[in-house]
Coordinates of N, CA and C in Angstrom, one line a residue:
X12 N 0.8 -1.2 0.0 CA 0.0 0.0 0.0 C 0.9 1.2 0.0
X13 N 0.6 2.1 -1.2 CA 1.4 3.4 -1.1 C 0.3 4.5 -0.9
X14 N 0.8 5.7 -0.8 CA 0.4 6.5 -0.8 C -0.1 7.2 -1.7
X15 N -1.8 7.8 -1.8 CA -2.1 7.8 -3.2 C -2.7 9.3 -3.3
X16 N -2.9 10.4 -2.3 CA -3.2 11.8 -2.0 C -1.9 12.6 -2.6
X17 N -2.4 13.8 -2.0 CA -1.5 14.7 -1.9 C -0.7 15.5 -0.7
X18 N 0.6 15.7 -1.1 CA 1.3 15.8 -0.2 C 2.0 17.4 -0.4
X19 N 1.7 18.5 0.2 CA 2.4 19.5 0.5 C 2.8 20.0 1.8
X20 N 4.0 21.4 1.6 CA 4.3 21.8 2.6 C 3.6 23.2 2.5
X21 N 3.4 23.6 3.9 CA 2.7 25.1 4.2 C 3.7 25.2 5.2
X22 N 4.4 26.7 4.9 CA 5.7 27.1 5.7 C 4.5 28.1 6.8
X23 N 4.7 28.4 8.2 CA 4.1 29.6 9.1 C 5.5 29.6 9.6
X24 N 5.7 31.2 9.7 CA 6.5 32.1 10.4 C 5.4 32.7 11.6
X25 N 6.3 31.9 12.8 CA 5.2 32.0 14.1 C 5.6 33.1 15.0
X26 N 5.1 33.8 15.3 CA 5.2 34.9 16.2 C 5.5 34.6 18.0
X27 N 4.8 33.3 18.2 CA 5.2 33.1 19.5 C 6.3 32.3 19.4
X28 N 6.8 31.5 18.6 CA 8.2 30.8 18.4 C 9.4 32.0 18.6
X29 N 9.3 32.5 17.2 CA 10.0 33.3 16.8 C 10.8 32.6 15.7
X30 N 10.2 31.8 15.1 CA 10.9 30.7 13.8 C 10.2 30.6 12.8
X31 N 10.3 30.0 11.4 CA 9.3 29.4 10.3 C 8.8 28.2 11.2
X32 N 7.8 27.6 10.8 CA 7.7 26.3 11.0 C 6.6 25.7 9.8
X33 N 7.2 24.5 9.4 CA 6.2 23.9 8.1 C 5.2 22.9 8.4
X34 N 4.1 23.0 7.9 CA 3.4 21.8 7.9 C 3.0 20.9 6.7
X35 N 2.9 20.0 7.3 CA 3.2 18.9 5.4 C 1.8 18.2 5.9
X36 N 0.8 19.1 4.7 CA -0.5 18.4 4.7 C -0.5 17.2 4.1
X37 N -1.5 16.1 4.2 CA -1.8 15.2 2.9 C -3.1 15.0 3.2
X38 N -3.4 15.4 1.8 CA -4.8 15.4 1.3 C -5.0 14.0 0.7
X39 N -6.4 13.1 1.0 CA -6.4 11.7 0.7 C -6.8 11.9 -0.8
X40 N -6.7 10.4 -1.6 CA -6.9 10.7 -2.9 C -8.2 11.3 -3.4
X41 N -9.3 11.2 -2.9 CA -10.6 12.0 -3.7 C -10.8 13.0 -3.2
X42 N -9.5 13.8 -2.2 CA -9.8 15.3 -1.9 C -10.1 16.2 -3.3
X43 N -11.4 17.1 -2.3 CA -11.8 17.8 -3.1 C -12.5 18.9 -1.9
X44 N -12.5 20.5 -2.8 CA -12.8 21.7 -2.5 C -14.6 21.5 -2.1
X45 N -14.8 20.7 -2.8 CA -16.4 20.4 -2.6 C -16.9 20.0 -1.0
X46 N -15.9 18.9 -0.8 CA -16.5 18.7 0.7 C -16.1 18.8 1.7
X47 N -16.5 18.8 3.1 CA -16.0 19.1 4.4 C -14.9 18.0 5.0
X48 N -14.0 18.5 5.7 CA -13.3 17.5 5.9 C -12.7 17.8 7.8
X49 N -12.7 16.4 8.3 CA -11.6 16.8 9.7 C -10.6 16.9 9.3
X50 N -10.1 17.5 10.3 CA -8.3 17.8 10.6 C -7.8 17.2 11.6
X51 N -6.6 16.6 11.3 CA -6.0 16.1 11.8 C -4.8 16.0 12.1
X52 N -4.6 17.2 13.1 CA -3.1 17.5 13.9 C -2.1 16.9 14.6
X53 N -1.2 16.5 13.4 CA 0.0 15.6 14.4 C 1.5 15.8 14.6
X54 N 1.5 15.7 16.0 CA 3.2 16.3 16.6 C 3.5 14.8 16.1
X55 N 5.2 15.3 16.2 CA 6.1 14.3 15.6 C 5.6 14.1 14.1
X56 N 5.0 15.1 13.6 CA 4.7 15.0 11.9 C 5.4 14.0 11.0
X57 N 6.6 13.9 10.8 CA 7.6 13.4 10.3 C 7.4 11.9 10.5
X58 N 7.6 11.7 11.7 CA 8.1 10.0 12.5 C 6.1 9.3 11.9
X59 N 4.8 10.6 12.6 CA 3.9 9.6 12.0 C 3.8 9.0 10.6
X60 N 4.2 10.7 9.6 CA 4.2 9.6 8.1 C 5.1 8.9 7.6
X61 N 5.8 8.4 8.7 CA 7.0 7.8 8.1 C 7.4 6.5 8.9
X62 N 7.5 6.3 10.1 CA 7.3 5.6 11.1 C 5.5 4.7 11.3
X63 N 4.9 5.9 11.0 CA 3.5 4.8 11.6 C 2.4 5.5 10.6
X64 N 3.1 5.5 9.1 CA 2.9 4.8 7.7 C 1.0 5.9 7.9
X65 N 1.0 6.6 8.2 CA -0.4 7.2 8.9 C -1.2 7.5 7.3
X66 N -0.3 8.3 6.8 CA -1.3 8.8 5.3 C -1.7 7.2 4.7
X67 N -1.0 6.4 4.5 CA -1.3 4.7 4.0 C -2.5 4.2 4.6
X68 N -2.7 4.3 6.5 CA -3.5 4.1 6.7 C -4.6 5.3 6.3
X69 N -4.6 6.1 6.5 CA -6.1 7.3 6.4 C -6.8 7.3 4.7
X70 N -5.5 6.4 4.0 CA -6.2 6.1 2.0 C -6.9 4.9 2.5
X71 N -6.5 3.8 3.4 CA -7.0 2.5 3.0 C -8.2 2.5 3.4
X72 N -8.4 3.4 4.8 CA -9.8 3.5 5.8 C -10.8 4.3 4.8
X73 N -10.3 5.5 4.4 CA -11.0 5.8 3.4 C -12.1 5.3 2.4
X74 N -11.0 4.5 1.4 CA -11.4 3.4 0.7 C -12.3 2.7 0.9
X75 N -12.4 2.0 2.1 CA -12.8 1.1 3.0 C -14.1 1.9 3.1
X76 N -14.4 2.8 3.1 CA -15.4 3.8 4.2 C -15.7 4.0 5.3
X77 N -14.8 3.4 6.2 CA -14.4 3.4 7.6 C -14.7 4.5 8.2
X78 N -14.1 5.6 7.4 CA -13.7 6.7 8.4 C -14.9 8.1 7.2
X79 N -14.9 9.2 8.5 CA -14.8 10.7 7.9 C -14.1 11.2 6.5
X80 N -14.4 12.0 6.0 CA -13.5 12.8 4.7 C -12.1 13.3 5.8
X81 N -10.8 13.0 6.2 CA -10.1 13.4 6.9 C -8.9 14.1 6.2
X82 N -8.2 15.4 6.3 CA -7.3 15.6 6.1 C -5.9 15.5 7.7
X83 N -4.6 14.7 6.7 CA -3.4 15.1 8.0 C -2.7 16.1 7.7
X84 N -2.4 16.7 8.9 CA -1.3 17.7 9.1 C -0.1 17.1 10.1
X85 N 0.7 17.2 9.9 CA 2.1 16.8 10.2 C 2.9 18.0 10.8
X86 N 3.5 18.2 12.0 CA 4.1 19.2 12.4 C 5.6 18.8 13.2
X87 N 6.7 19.1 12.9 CA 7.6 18.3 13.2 C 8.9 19.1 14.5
X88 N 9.6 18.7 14.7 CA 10.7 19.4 15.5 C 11.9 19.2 14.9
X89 N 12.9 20.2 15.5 CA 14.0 20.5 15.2 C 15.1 18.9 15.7
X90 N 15.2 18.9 16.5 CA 15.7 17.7 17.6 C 15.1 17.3 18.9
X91 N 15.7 16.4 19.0 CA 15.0 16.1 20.4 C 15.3 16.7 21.6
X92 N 16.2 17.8 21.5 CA 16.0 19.0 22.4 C 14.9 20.1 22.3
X93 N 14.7 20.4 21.2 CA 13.6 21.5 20.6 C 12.5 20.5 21.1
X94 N 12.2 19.1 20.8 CA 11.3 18.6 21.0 C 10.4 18.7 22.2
X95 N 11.5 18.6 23.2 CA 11.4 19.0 24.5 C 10.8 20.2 25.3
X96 N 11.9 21.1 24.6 CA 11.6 22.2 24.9 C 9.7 22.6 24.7
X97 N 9.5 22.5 23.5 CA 8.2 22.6 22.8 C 7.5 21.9 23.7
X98 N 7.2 20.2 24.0 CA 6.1 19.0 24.2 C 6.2 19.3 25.9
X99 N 7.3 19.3 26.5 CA 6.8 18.9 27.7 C 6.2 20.2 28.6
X100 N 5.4 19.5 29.6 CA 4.7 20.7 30.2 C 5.7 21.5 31.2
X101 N 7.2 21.2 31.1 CA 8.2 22.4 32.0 C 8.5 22.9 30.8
X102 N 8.6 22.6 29.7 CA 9.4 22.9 28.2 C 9.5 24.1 28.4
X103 N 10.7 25.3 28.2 CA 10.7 26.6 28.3 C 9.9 27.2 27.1
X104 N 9.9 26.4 26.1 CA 8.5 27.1 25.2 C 7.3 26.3 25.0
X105 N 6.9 25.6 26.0 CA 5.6 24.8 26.0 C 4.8 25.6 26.2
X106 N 4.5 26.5 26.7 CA 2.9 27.8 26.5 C 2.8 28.3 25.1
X107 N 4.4 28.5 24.9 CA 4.3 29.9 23.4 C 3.6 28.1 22.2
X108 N 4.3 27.1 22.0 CA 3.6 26.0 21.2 C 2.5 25.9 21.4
X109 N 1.6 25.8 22.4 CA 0.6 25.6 22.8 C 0.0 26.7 21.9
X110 N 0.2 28.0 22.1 CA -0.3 29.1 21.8 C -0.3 28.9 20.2
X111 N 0.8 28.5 19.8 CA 1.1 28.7 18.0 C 0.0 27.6 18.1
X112 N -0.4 26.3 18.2 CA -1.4 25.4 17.6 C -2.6 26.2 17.7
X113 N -2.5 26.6 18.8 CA -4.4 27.7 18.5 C -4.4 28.6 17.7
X114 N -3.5 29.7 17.7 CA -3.9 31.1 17.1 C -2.8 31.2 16.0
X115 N -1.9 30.5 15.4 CA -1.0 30.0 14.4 C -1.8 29.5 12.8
X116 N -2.1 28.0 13.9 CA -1.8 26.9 13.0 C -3.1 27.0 12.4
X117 N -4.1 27.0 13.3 CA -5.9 27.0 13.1 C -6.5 27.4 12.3
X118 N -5.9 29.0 11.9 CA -6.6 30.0 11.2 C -5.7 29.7 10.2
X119 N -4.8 29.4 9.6 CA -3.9 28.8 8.6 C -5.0 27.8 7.6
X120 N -4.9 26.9 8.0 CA -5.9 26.1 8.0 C -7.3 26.1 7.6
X121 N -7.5 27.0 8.7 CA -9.0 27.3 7.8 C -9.2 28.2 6.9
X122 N -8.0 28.8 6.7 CA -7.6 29.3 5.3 C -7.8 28.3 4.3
X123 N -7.3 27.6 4.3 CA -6.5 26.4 3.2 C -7.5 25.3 3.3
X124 N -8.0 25.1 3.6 CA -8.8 23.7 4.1 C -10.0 23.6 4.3
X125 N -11.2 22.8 3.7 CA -12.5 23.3 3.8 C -12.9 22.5 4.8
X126 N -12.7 22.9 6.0 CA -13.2 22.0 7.0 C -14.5 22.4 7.4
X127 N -14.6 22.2 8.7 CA -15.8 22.4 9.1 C -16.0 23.4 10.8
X128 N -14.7 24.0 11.1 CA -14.3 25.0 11.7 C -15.1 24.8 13.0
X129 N -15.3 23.7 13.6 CA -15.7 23.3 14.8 C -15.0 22.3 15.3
X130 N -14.9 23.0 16.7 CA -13.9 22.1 17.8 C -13.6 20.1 17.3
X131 N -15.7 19.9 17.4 CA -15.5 18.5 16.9 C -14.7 17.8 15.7
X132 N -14.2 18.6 15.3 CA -13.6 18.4 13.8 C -12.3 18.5 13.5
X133 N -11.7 19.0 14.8 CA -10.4 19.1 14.6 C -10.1 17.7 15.8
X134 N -8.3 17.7 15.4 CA -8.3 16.7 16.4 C -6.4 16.9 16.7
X135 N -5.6 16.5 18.1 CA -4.6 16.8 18.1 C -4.1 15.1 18.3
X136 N -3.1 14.7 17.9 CA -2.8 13.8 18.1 C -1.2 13.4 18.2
X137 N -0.8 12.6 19.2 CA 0.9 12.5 19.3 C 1.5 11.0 20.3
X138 N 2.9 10.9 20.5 CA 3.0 9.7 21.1 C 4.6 10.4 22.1
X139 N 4.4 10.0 23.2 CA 5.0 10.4 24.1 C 4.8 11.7 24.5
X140 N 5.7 12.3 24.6 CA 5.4 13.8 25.0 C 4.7 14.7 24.2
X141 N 4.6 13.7 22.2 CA 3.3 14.7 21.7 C 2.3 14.3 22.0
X142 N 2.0 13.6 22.3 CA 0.4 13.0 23.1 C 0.6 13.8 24.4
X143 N 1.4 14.2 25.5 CA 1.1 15.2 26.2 C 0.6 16.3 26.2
X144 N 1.7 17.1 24.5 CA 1.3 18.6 24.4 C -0.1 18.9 23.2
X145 N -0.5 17.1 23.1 CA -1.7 17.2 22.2 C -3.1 17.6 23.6
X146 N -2.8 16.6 24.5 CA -4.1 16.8 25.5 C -4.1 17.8 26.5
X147 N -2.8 18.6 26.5 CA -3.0 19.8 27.2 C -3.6 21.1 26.6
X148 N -3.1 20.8 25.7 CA -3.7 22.0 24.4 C -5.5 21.8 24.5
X149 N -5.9 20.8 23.9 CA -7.4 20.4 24.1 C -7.5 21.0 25.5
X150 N -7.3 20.6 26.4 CA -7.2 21.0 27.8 C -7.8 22.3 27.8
X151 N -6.6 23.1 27.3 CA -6.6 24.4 27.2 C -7.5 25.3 26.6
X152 N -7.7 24.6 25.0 CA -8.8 25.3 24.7 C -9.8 24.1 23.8
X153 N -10.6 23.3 24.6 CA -11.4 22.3 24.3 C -12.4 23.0 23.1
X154 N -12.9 24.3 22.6 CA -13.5 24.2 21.8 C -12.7 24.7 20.9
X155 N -11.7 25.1 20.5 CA -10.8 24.5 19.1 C -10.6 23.6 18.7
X156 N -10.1 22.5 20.2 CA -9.6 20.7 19.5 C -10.8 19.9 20.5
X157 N -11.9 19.2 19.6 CA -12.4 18.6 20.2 C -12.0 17.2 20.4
X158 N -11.1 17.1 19.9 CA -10.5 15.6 20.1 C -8.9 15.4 20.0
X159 N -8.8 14.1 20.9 CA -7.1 14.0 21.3 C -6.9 12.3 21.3
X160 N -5.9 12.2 20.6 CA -5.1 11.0 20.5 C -4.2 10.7 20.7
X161 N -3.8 10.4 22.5 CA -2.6 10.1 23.0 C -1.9 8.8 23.2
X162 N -0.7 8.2 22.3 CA -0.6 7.0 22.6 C 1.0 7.1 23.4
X163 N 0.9 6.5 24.3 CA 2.3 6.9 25.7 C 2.1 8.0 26.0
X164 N 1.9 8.6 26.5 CA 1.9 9.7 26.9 C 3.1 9.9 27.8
X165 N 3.3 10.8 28.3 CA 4.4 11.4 29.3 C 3.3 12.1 30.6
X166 N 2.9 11.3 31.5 CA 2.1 12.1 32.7 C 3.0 12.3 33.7
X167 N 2.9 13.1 34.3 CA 3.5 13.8 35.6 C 2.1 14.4 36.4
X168 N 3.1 15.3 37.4 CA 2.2 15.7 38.6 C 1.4 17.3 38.1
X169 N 1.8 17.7 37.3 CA 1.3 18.7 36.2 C 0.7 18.4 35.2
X170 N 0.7 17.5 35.0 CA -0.2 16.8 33.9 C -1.5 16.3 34.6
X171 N -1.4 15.6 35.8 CA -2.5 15.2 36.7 C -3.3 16.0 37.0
X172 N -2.6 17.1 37.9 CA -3.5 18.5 38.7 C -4.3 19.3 37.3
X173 N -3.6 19.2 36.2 CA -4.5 20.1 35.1 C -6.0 19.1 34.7
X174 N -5.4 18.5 34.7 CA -6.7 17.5 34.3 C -7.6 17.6 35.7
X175 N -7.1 17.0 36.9 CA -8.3 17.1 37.8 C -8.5 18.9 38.0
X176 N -7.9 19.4 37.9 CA -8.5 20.9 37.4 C -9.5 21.9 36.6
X177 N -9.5 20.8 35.3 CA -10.4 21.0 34.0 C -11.9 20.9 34.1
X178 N -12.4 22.0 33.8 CA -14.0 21.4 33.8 C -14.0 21.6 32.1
X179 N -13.4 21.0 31.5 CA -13.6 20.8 30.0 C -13.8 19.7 29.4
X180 N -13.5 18.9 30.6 CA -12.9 17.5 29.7 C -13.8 16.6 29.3
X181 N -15.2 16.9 29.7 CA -16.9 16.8 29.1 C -16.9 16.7 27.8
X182 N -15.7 18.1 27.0 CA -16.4 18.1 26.1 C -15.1 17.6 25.0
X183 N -14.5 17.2 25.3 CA -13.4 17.0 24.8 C -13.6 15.3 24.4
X184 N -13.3 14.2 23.4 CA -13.2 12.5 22.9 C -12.1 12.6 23.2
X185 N -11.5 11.4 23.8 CA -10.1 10.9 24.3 C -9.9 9.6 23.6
X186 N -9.0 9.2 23.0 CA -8.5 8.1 22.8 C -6.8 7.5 23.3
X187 N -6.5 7.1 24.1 CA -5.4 6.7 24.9 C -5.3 6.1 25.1
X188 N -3.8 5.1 24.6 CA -3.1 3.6 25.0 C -1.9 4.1 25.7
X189 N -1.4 2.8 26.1 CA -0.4 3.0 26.7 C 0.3 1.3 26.5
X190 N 1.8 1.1 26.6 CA 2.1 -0.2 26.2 C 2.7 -0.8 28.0
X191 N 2.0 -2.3 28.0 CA 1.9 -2.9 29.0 C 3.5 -2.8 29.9
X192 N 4.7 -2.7 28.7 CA 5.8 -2.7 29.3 C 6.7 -1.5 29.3
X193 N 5.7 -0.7 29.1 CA 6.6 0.7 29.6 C 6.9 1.5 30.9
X194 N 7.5 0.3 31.6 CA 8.1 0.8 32.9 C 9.7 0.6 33.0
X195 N 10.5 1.2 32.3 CA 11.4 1.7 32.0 C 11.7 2.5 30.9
X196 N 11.6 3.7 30.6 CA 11.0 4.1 29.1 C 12.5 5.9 29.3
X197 N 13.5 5.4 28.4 CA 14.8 6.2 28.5 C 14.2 7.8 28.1
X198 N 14.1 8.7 28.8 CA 13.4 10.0 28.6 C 14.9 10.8 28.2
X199 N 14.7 11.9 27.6 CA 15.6 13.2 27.0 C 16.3 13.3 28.1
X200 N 15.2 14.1 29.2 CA 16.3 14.7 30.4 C 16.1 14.4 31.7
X201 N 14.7 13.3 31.8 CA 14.3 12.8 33.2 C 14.9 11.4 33.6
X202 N 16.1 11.1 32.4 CA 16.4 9.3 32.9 C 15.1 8.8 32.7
X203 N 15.1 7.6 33.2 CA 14.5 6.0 32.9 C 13.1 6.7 34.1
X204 N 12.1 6.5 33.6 CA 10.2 6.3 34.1 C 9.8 5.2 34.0
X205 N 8.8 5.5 34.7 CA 7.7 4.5 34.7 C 6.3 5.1 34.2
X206 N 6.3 4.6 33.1 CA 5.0 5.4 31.9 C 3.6 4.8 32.5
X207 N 4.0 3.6 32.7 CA 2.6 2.7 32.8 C 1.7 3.0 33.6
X208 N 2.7 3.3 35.5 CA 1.8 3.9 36.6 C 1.1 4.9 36.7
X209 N 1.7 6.1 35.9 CA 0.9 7.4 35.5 C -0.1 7.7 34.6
X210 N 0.1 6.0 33.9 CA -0.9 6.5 32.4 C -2.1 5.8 33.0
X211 N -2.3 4.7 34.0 CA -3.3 3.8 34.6 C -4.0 5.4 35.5
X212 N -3.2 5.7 36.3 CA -3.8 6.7 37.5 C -4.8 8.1 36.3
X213 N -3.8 8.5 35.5 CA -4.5 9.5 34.7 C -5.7 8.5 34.0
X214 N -5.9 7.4 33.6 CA -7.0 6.7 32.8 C -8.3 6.8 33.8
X215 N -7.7 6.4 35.2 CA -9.1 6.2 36.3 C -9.4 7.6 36.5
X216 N -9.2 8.7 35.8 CA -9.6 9.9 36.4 C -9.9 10.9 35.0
X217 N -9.6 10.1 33.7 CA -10.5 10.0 32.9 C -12.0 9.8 32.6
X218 N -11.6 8.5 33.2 CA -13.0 7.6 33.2 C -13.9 8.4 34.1
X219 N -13.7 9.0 34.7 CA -14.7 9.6 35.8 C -15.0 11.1 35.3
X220 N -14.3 11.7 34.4 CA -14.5 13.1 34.0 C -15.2 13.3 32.8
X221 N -15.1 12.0 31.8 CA -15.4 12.4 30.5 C -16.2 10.5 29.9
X222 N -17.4 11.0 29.2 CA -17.9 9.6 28.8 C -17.5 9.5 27.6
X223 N -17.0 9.9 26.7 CA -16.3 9.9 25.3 C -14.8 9.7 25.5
X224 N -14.6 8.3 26.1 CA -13.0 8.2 26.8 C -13.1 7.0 25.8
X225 N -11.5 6.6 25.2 CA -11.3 5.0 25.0 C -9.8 5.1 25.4
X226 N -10.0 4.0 26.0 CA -8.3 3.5 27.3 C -8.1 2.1 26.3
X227 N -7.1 1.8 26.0 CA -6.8 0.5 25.4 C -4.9 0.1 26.3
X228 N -4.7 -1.0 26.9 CA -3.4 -1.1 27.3 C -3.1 -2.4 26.1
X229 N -1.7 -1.9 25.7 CA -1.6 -2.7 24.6 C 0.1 -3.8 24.8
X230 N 0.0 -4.8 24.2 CA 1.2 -5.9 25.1 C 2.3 -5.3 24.7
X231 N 2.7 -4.0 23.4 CA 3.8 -3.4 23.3 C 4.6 -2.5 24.4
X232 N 5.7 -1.7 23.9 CA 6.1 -1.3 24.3 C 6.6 0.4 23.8
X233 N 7.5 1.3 24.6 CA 7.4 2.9 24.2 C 8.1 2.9 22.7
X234 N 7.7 2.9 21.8 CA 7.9 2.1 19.8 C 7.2 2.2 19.3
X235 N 7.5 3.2 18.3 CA 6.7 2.7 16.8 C 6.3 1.4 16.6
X236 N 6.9 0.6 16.8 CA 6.2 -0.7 16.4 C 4.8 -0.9 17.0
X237 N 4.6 -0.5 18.2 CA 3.3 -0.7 18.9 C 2.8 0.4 18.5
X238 N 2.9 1.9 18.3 CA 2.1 3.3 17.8 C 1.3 2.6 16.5
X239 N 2.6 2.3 15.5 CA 1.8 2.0 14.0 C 0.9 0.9 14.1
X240 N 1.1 -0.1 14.5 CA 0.2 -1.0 14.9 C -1.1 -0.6 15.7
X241 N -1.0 0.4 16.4 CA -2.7 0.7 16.7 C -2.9 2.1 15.9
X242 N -2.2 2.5 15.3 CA -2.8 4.0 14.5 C -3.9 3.5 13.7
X243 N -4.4 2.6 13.4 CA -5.3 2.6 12.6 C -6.8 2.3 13.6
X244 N -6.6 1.9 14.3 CA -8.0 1.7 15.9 C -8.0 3.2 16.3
X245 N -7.1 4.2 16.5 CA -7.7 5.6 17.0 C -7.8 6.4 16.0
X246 N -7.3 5.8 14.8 CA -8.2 7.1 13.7 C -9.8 6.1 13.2
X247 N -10.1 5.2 13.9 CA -11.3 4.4 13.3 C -12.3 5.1 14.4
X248 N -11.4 5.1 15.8 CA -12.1 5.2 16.9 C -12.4 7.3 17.1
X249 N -11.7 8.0 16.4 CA -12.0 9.4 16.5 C -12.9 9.6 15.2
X250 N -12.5 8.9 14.1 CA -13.0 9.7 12.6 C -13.9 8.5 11.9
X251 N -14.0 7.6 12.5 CA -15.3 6.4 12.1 C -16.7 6.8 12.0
X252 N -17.3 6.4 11.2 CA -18.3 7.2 10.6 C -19.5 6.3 11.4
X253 N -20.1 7.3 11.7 CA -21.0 7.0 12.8 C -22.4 6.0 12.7

């Protein structure tokens, strides 16, 4: 299976960065100006269409009629310091990113894209610490991204407090796995975690805030190999046609 849409780049020079930054849409093959489409926002842009094959899956689901009319956006980092800096919630620029995906990337977008310019329609999605700065963002402003697809996530004790803090998370769809043997999982600058304890505690406090939750624990591990292998269950499970 190849890829059979279209693939460009849209350069933004962001104001809360202070940098260009590109996004590499793909539009599936019967895109067209005619109909409405979700959006679909993903950190680690790069690694998903390349690592976990994402545009291959969103043609076949298509095809299939699985899913919504969906378009991807891909948004990528410099290194895995920048990555840092950006995704995690001490990141010295984790507010200003935050900020560029709402008031940046959005209106960009709905420039260019005939979506459907409601929260439900958009969606942030990432794996590790982009699945963190995907559900904080929602967090933050739940009627821009009505939906989040976190697989590993990166939870801490700032990640917990915001969430039992939120009276948003009502309105927000969650989709979140986590892999059964991620209790040693080598981080940038925290050394070796334990992913699994934090992602169980944040799931039970999911489950209690929001009924549009899906928790899946999967026998993989913190790897693309287990991300790609379920990417196709959380874009079935966000963008499946009702």
């Amino acid at each position: 299976m190849g890829r059979k849409g279209r693939m460009f780049d849209k350069s933004i020079h962001s104001e809360y960065l202070n940098e260009s930054i590109t996004l590499r849409i793909y539009q599936p093959e019967n895109y067209s100006s005619l109909y409405k489409y979700h959006i679909c926002i993903m950190q680690d842009g790069n690694d998903y269409f390349q690592l976990g094959r994402a545009a291959t899956f969103i043609d076949h689901l298509h095809e299939r009629g699985d899913i919504e009319n969906t378009v991807l956006v891909g948004i990528h980092y410099k290194d895995k310091y920048d990555r840092h800096e950006k995704y995690h919630p001490d990141g010295r620029k984790n507010n200003d990113y935050i900020k560029f995906l709402r008031f940046e990337v959005v209106p960009v977008l709905d420039d260019i894209l005939p979506g459907y310019y409601l929260g439900s329609a958009r969606t942030l999605i990432g794996d590790s610490l982009g699945g963190t700065v995907s559900f904080m963002t929602a967090l933050a402003y739940p009627n821009t991204f009505g939906n989040v697809v976190m697989q590993s996530p990166y939870v801490d004790e700032k990640v917990m407090m915001t969430a039992k803090a939120s009276e948003n998370l009502s309105l927000i769809k969650i989709y979140h796995t986590i892999g059964k043997h991620e209790t040693n999982v080598q981080t940038t600058k925290g050394g070796i975690k334990n992913f699994l304890k934090p992602n169980r505690q944040l799931s039970q406090l999911l489950q209690s805030k929001t009924s549009e939750y899906t928790y899946n624990e999967l026998s993989g591990d913190h790897t693309w190999k287990a991300w790609q292998k379920d990417l196709p269950n959380a874009f079935i499970s966000i963008f499946g046609k009702a």
